[in-house]
Coordinates of C-alpha atoms and ligand atoms in Angstrom, one line a residue:
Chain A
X1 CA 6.3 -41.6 166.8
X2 CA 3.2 -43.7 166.5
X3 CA 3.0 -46.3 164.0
X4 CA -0.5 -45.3 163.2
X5 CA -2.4 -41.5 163.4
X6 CA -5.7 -41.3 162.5
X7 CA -7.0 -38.0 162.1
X8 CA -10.7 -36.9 161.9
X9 CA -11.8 -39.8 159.9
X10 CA -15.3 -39.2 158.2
X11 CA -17.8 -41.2 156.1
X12 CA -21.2 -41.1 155.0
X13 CA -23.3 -43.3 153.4
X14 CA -25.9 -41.2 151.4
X15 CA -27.5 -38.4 153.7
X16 CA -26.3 -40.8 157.1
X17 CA -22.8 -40.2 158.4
X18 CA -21.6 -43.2 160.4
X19 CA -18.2 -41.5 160.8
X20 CA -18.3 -38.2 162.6
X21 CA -14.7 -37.3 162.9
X22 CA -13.0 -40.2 164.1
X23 CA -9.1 -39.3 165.5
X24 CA -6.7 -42.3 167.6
X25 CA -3.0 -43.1 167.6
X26 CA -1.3 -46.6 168.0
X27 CA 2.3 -46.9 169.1
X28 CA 4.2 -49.9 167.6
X29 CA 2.9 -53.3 169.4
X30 CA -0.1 -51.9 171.2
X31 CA -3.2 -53.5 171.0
X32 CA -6.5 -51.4 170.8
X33 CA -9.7 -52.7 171.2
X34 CA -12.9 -50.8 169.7
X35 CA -16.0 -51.2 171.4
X36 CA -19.4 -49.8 170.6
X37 CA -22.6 -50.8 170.2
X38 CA -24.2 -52.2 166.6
X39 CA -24.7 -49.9 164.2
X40 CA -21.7 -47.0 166.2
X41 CA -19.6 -47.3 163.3
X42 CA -16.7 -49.7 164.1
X43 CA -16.8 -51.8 161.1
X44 CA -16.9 -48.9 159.0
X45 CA -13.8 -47.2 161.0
X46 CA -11.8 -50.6 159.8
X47 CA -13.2 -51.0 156.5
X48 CA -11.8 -47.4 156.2
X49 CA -8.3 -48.1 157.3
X50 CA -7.8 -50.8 154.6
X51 CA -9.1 -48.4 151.9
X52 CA -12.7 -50.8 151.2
X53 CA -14.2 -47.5 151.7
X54 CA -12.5 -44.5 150.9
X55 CA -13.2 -41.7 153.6
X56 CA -14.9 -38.5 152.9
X57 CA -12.8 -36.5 155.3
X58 CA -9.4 -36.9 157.4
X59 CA -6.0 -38.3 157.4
X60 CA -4.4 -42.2 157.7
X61 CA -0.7 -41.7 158.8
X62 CA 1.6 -44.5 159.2
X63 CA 5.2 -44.9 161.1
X64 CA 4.6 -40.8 160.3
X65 CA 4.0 -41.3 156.4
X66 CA 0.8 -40.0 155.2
X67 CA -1.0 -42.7 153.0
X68 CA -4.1 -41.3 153.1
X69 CA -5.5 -37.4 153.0
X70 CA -9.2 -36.6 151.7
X71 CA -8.2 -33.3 150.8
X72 CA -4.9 -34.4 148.2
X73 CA -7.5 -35.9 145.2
X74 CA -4.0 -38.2 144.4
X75 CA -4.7 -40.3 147.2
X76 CA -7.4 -42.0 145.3
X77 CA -5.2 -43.4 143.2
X78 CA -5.7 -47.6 142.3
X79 CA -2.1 -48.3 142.2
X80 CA -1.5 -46.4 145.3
X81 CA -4.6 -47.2 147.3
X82 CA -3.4 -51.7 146.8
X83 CA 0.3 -50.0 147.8
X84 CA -0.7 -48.8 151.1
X85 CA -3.3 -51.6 151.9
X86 CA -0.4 -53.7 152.5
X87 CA 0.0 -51.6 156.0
X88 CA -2.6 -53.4 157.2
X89 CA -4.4 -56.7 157.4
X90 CA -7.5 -57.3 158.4
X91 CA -9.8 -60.5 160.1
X92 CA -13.0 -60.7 158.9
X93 CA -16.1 -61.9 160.9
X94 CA -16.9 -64.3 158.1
X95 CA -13.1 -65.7 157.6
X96 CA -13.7 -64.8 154.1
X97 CA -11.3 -67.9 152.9
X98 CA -11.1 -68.9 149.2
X99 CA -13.0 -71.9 149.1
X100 CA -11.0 -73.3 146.4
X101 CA -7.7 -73.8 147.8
X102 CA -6.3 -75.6 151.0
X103 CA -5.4 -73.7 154.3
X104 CA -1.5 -73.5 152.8
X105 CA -2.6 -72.3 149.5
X106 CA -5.2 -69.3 151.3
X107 CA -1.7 -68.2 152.9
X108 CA 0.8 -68.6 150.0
X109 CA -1.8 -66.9 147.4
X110 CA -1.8 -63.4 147.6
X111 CA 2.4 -63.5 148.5
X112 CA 2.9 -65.0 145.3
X113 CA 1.2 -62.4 143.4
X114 CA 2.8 -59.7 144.8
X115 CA 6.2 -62.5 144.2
X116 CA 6.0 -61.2 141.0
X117 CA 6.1 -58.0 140.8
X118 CA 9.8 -58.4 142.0
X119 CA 12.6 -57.2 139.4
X120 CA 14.3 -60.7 139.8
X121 CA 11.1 -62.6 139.9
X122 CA 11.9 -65.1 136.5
X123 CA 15.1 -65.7 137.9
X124 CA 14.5 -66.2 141.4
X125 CA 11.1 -67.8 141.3
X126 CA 11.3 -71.7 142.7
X127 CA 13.8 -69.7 145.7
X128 CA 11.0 -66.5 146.1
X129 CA 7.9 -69.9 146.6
X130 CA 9.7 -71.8 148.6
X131 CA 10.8 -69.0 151.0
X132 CA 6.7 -68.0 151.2
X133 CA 5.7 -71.3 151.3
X134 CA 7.9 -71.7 154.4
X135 CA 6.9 -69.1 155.9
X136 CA 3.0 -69.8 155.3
X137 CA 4.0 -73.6 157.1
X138 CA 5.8 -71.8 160.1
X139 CA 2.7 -69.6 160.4
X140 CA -0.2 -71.6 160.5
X141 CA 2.0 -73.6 162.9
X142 CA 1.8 -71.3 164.9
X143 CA -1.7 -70.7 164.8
X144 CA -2.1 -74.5 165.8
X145 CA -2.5 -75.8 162.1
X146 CA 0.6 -77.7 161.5
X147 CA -1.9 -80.8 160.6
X148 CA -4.8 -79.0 158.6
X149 CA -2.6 -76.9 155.9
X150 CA -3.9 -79.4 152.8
X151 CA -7.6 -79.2 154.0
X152 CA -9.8 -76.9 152.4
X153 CA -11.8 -74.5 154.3
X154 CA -15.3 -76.9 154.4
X155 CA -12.9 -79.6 156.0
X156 CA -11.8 -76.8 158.6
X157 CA -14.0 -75.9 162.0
X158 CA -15.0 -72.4 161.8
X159 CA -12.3 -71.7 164.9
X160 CA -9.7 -73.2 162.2
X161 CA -11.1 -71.3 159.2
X162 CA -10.4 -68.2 161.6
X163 CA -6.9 -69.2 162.1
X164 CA -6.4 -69.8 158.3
X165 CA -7.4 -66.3 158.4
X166 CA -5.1 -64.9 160.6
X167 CA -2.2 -66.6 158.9
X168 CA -3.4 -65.2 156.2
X169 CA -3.3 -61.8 156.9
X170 CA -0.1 -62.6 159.0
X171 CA 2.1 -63.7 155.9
X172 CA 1.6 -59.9 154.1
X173 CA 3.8 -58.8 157.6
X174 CA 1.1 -56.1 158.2
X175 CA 2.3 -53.1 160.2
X176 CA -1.2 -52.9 162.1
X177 CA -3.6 -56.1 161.8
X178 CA -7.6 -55.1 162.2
X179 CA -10.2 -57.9 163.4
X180 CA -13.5 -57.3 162.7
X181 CA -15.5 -58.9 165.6
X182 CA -13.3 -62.3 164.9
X183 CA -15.5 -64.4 167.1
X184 CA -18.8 -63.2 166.5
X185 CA -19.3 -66.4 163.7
X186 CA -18.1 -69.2 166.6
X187 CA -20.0 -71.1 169.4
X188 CA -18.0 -69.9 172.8
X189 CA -15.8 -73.1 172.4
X190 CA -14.2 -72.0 169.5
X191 CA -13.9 -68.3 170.4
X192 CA -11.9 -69.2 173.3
X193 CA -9.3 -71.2 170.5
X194 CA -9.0 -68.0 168.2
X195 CA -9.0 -65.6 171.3
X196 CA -6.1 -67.8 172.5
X197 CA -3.7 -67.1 169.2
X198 CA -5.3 -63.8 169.6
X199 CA -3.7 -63.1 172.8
X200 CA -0.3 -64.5 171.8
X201 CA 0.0 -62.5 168.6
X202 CA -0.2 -59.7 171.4
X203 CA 2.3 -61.0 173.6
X204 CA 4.4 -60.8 170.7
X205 CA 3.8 -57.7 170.2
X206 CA 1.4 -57.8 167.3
X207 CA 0.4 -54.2 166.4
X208 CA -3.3 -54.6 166.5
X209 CA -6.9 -53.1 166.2
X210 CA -9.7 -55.5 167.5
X211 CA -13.2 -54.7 167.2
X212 CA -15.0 -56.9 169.6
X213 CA -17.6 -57.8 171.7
X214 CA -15.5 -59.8 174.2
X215 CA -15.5 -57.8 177.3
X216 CA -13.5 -59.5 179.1
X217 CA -10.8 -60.7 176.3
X218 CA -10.2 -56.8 175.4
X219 CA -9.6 -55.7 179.2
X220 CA -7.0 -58.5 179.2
X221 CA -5.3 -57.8 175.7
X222 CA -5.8 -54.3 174.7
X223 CA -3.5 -51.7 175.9
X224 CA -6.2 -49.1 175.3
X225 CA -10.3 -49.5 174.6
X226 CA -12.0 -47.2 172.4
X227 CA -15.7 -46.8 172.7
X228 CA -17.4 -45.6 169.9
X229 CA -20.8 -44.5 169.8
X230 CA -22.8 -42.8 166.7
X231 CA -19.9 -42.8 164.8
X232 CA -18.0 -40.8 167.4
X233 CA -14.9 -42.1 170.0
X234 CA -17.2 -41.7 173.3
X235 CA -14.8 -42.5 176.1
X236 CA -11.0 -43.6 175.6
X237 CA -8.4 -45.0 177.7
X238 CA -6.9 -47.6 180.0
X239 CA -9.0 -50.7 179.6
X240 CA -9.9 -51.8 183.4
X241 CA -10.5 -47.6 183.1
X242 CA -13.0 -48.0 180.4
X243 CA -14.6 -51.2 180.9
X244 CA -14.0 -51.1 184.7
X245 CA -15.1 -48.0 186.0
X246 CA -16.1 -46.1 182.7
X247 CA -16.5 -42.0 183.4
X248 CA -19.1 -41.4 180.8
X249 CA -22.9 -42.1 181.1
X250 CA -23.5 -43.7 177.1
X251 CA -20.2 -45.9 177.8
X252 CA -22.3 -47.1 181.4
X253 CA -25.3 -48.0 179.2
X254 CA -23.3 -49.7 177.0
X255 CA -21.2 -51.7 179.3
X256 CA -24.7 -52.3 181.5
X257 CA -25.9 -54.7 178.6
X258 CA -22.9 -57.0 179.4
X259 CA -22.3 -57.3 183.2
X260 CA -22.4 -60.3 184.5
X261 CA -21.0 -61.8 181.2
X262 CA -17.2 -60.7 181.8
Chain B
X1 CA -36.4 -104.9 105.1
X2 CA -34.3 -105.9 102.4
X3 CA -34.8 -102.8 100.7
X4 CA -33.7 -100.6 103.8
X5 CA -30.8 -102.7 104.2
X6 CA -30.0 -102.2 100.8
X7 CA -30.7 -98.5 101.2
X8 CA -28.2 -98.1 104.6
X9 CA -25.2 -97.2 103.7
X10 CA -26.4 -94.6 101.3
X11 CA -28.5 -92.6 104.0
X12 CA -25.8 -93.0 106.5
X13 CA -23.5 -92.2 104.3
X14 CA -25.9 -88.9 103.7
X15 CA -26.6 -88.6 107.2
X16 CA -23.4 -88.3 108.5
X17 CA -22.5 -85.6 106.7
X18 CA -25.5 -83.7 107.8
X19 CA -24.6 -84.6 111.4
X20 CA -20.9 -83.1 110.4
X21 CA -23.0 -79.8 109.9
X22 CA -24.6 -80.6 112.5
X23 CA -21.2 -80.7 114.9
X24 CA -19.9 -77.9 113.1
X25 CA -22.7 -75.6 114.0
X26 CA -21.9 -76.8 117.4
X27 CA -18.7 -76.5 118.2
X28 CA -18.5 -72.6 115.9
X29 CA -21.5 -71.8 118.3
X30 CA -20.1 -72.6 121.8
X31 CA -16.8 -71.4 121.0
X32 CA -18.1 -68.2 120.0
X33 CA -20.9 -67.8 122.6
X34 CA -18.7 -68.9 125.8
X35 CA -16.7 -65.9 125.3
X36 CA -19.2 -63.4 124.2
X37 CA -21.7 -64.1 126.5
X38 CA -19.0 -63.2 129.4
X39 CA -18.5 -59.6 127.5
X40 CA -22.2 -59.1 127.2
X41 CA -22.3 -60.3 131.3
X42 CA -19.9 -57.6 131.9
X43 CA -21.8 -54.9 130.2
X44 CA -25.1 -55.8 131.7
X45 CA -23.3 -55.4 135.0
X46 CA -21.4 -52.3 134.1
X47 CA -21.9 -49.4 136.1
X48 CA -22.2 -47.2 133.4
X49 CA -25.8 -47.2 133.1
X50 CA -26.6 -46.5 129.2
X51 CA -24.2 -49.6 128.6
X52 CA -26.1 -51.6 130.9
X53 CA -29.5 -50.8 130.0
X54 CA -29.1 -51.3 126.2
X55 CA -27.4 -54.4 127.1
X56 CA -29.7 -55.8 129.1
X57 CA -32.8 -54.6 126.9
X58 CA -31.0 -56.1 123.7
X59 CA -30.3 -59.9 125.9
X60 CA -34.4 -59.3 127.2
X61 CA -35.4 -59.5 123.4
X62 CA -33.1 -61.8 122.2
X63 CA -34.3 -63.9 124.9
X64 CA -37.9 -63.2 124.4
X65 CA -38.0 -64.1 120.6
X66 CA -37.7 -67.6 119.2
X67 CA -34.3 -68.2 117.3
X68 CA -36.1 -69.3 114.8
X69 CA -37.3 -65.9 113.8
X70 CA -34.0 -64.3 114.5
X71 CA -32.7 -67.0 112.2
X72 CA -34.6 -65.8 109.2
X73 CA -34.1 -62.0 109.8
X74 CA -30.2 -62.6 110.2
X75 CA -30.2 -64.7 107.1
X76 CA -32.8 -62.6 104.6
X77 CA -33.1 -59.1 106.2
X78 CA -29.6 -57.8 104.6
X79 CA -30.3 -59.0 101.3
X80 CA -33.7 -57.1 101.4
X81 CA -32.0 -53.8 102.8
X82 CA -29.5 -54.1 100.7
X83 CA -30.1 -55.4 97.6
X84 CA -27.6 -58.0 97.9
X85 CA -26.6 -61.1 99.7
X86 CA -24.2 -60.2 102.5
X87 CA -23.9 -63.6 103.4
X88 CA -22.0 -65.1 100.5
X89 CA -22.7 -68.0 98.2
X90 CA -24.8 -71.4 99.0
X91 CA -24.2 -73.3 101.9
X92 CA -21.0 -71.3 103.2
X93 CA -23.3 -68.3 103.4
X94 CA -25.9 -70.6 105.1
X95 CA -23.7 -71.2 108.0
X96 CA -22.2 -68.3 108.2
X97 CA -25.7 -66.8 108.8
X98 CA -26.6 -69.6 111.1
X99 CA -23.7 -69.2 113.1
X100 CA -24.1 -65.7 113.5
X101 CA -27.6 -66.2 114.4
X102 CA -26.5 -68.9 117.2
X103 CA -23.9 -67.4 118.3
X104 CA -25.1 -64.1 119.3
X105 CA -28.5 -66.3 120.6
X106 CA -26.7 -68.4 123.2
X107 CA -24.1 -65.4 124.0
X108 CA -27.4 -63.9 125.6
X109 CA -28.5 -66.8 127.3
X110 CA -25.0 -67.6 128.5
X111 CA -24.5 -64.3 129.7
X112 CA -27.4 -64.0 132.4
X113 CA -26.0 -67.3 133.9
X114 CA -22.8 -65.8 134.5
X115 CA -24.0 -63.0 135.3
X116 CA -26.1 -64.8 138.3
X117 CA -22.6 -66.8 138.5
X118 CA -20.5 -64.1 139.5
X119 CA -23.1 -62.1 141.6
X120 CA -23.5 -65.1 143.4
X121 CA -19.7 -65.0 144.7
X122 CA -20.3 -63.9 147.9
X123 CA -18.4 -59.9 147.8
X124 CA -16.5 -60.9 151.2
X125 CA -14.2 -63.3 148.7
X126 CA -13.2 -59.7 146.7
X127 CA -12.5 -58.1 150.0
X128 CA -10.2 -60.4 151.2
X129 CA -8.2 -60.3 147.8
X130 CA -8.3 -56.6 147.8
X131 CA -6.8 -56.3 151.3
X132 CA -4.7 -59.0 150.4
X133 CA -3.2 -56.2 148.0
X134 CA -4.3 -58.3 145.0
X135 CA -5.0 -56.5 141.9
X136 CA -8.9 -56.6 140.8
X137 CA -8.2 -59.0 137.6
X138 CA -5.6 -61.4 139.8
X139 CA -8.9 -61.4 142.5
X140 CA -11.3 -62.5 139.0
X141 CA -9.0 -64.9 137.7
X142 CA -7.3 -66.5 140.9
X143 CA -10.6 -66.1 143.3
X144 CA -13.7 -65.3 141.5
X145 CA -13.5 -67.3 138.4
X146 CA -13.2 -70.6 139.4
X147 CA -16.0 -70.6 141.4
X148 CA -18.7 -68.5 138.9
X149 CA -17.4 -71.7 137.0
X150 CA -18.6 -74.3 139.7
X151 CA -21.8 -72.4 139.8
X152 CA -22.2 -72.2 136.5
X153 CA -22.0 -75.8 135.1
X154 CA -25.0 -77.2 136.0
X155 CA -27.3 -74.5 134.2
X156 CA -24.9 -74.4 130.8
X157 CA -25.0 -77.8 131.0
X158 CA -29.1 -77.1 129.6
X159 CA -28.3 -75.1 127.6
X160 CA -25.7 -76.9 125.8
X161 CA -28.0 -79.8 125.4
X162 CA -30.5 -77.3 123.9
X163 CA -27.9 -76.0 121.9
X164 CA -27.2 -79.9 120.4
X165 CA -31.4 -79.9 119.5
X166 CA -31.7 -76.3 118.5
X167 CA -29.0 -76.5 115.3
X168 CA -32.1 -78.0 113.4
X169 CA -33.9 -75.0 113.8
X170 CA -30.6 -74.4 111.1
X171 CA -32.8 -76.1 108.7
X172 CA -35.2 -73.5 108.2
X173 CA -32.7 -71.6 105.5
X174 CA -32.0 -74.9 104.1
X175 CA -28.7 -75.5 106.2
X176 CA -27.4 -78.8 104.9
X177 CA -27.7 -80.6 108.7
X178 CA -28.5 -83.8 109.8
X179 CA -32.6 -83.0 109.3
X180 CA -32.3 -81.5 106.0
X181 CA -30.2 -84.7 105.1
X182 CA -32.8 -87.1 106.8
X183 CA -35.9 -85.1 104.9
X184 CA -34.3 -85.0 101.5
X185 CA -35.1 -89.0 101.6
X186 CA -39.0 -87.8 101.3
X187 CA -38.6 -86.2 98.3
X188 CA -36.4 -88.0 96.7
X189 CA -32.3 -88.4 97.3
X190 CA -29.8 -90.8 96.0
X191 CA -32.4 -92.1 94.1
X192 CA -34.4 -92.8 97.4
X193 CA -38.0 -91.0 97.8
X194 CA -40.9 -91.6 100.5
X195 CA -38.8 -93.2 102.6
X196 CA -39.3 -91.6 106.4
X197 CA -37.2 -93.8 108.4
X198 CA -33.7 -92.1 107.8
X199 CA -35.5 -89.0 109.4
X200 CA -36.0 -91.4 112.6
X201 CA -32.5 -92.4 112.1
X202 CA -31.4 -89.0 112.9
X203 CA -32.4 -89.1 116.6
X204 CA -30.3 -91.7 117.5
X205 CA -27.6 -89.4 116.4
X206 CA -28.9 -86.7 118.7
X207 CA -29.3 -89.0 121.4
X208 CA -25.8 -90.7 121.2
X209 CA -24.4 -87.0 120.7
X210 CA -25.9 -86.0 123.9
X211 CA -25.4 -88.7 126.1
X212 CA -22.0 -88.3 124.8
X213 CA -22.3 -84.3 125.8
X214 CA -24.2 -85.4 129.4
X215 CA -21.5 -87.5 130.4
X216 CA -18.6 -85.2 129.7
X217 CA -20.3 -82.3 131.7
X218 CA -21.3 -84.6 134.4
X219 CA -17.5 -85.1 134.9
X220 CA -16.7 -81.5 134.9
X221 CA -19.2 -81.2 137.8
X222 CA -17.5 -84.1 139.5
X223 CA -14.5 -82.2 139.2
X224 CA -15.3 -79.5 140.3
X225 CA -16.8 -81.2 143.6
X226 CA -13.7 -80.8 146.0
X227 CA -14.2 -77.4 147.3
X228 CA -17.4 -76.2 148.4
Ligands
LIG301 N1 -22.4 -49.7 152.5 C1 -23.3 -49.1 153.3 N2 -24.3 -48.3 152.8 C2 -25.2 -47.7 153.6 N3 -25.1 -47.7 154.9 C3 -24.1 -48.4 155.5 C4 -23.2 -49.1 154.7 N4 -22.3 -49.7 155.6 C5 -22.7 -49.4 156.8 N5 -23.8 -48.6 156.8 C6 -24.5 -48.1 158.0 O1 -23.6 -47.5 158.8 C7 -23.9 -47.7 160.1 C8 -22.6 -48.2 160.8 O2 -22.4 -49.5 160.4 P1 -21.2 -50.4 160.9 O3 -21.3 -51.7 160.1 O4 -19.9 -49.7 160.7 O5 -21.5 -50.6 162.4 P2 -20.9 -51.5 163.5 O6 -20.5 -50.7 164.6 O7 -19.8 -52.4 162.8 O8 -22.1 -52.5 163.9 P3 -22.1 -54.0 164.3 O9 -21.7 -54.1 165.8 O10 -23.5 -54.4 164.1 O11 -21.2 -54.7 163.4 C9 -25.1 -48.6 160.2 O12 -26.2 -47.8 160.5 C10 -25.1 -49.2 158.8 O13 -26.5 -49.4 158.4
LIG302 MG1 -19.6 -54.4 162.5

């Protein structure tokens, strides 16, 4: 069964649709990159599967739950909607980081909130912290921060912000993680740092959707490309397939703009 | 000389409690504007347009008209309407008046900055709470807040120095504060008439009051200075 089915996803913005009907599948601990050129769509598609936007048409399925179906009016529900955005996680271009508290404290924030909502949380708080706060130290650890957790984010590179980031969205234990063109904010030196801890959350198995302009970095990672164009999946498949030898004119066009870069 | 060193402690005496007036006009003010001005903020920015057209029509002429004016309306209009004085009794009423007055004056004045405060959060910071799974009032109080604040200083900061000046405009319905107690020694006070320096006097009250003010806000700034 797929960890993730999404089924003819639509949106429009006014008279415009940017989402024509938008259908994929992930199995657990695949990595799918989404490529397309701006303006195609893509940021809407992931702004849609972490419920910023609510879509006009379709169906989110996850580990073969429905969490999300235009046509059942309950879906819309507030309580419900923050419930099921806990599937996912999701990288912003801009890092997005809460300027007013250290790279730990952008971690640990949001997992204390939802701390307590807990039945046991008065009794069990100090034990409930510690245990996230751990877990936020091992994380950012991981993404090569064990020395930067008190800085706050205008002490941090933007490659570090990004990794703040990551941890951040990390320590919720997503089942899918989005990236929104991570690197697009970074001179190429600091890309190749976040495409790095990139890579090894995929090693790991990471379940993952990456939007990205990185040729090269999403024939290495992904497991499958998607290439979206005018708010429809164009061309989809193996990534040397896709990026390598692509069988549809629009996704040649496309790919064109970037040869010799990858 | 002598004779104003004779006369001192009598207009001091008179002059500080005008200034307690003075500070209580104050203090009754911000601590009711601070708060109100946020609830008018939120229904100029509501998305219910009716609320946020009358709200922002009613801050455009409240803003537009001197406090002065709105001063004598607030204080003699009901009694006109009405036949009777809604205000209560002597100088009680007075304040109560003036506070009402100043209070709803700076609510409208404190509510555009915060409303420029909080638009100025870029919306990427609500994002990130909301796929964060945070609930829209943890986002305002744990994100948002802190920062409208940072932005925010600097400009109430003006406007609470104003605020320290504009309680003589009190003194136009006879509010017993620190002008009215400095003028009364023209007419004749204590057994004191013509005498214009205690109404100098009362500026060095001001001026201590704000520097006093200035400084205090200066280190909320500074405070505030570690994240960016
Ligand atoms: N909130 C919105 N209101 C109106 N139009 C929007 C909105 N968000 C996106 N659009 C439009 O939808 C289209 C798709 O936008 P989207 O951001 O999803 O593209 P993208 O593939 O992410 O592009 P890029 O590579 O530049 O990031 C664009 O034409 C954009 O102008
Ligand atoms: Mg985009």
């Amino acid at each position: 069964m797929p960890i993730l089915e999404v089924k003819d996803i639509r949106k429009s913005f006014g008279s415009t649709e940017v989402l024509k009907g938008i259908s994929f599948s992930l199995e657990k601990g695949q990595v799918v990159s989404v490529i397309g050129s701006s303006g195609s769509g893509k940021t809407t598609l992931l702004r849609c599967l972490n419920f910023l936007e609510t879509p006009d048409g379709g169906s989110i399925a996850v580990n073969g739950e429905t969490i999300f179906d235009a046509a059942d009016p309950a879906a819309r529900r507030e309580a419900d909607i923050r419930r099921n955005r806990l599937h996912f996680g999701l990288v912003f271009q801009s890092f997005n980081l809460f300027p007013q508290y250290t790279a730990l404290e952008n971690v640990t924030l949001a997992r204390k909130m939802l701390a307590k909502e807990e039945a046991d949380y008065r009794d069990r708080k100090k034990e409930l912290f510690a245990a996230i706060e751990d877990d936020a130290r091992r994380l950012l650890a991981r993404m090569g921060l064990a020395d930067r957790m008190d800085n706050y984010p205008h002490q941090l590179s933007g490659g570090q912000q990004q990794r703040v980031a990551i941890a951040r969205a990390l320590a919720l234990r997503p089942d899918i993680l989005c990236f929104d063109e991570p690197t697009s904010a970074l001179d190429p030196e600091l890309t190749q740092e976040v495409l790095r801890v990139i890579r090894q959350l995929a090693d790991d198995e990471t379940t993952m959707v990456i939007v990205t302009h990185e040729m090269a970095f999403a024939r290495d990672v992904s497991s499958r490309v998607i290439f979206m164009d005018g708010g429809v999946v164009v061309e989809e498949g193996d990534p040397h397939q896709v990026i390598d030898a692509p069988t549809q004119e629009r996704t040649r066009r496309f790919l064109e703009g970037y040869s010799g870069k990858y | 000389m002598d004779q104003i060193l004779q006369q001192m402690p009598i207009v001091l005496k008179a002059l500080n409690v005008g200034f307690l007036q003075t500070l209580n006009l104050f203090f009754v003010t911000g601590l009711g504007a601070i708060p109100l001005g946020l609830v008018i903020a939120f229904g100029s920015m509501s998305r219910f347009k009716p609320l946020s057209i009358l709200t922002r029509l009613v801050v455009w002429v409240v803003r537009g008209t001197p406090l002065m004016i709105q001063l004598l309306i607030i204080f003699y209009f009901p009694g006109m309407v009405l036949g009777s004085n809604i205000w209560g009794k002597g100088e009680a009423g007075r304040f109560l008046a003036s506070a009402i007055a100043f209070i709803f004056n700076y609510a409208c004045y404190f509510s555009e900055i915060y409303r420029g405060g909080i638009q100025s959060v870029p919306r990427g910071q609500q994002e990130a709470g909301l796929v964060l799974g945070m609930t829209k009032s943890q986002i305002f109080f744990k994100v948002t807040l802190l920062q409208v604040i940072k932005r925010i200083v600097p400009p109430m900061s003006n406007e609470v120095i104003t605020l320290v000046k504009d309680t003589a405009l009190a003194r136009i319905i006879a509010l017993q504060e620190i002008i009215w107690a400095g003028q009364s020694f023209l007419k004749g006070s204590h057994g004191i008439a013509g005498a214009i320096w205690p109404l100098f006097f009362t500026a060095v009250y001001y001026l201590i009051f704000n520097g006093i003010v200035t400084v205090l806000l200066g280190k909320l700034e500074k405070r505030l200075d570690y994240f960016r």
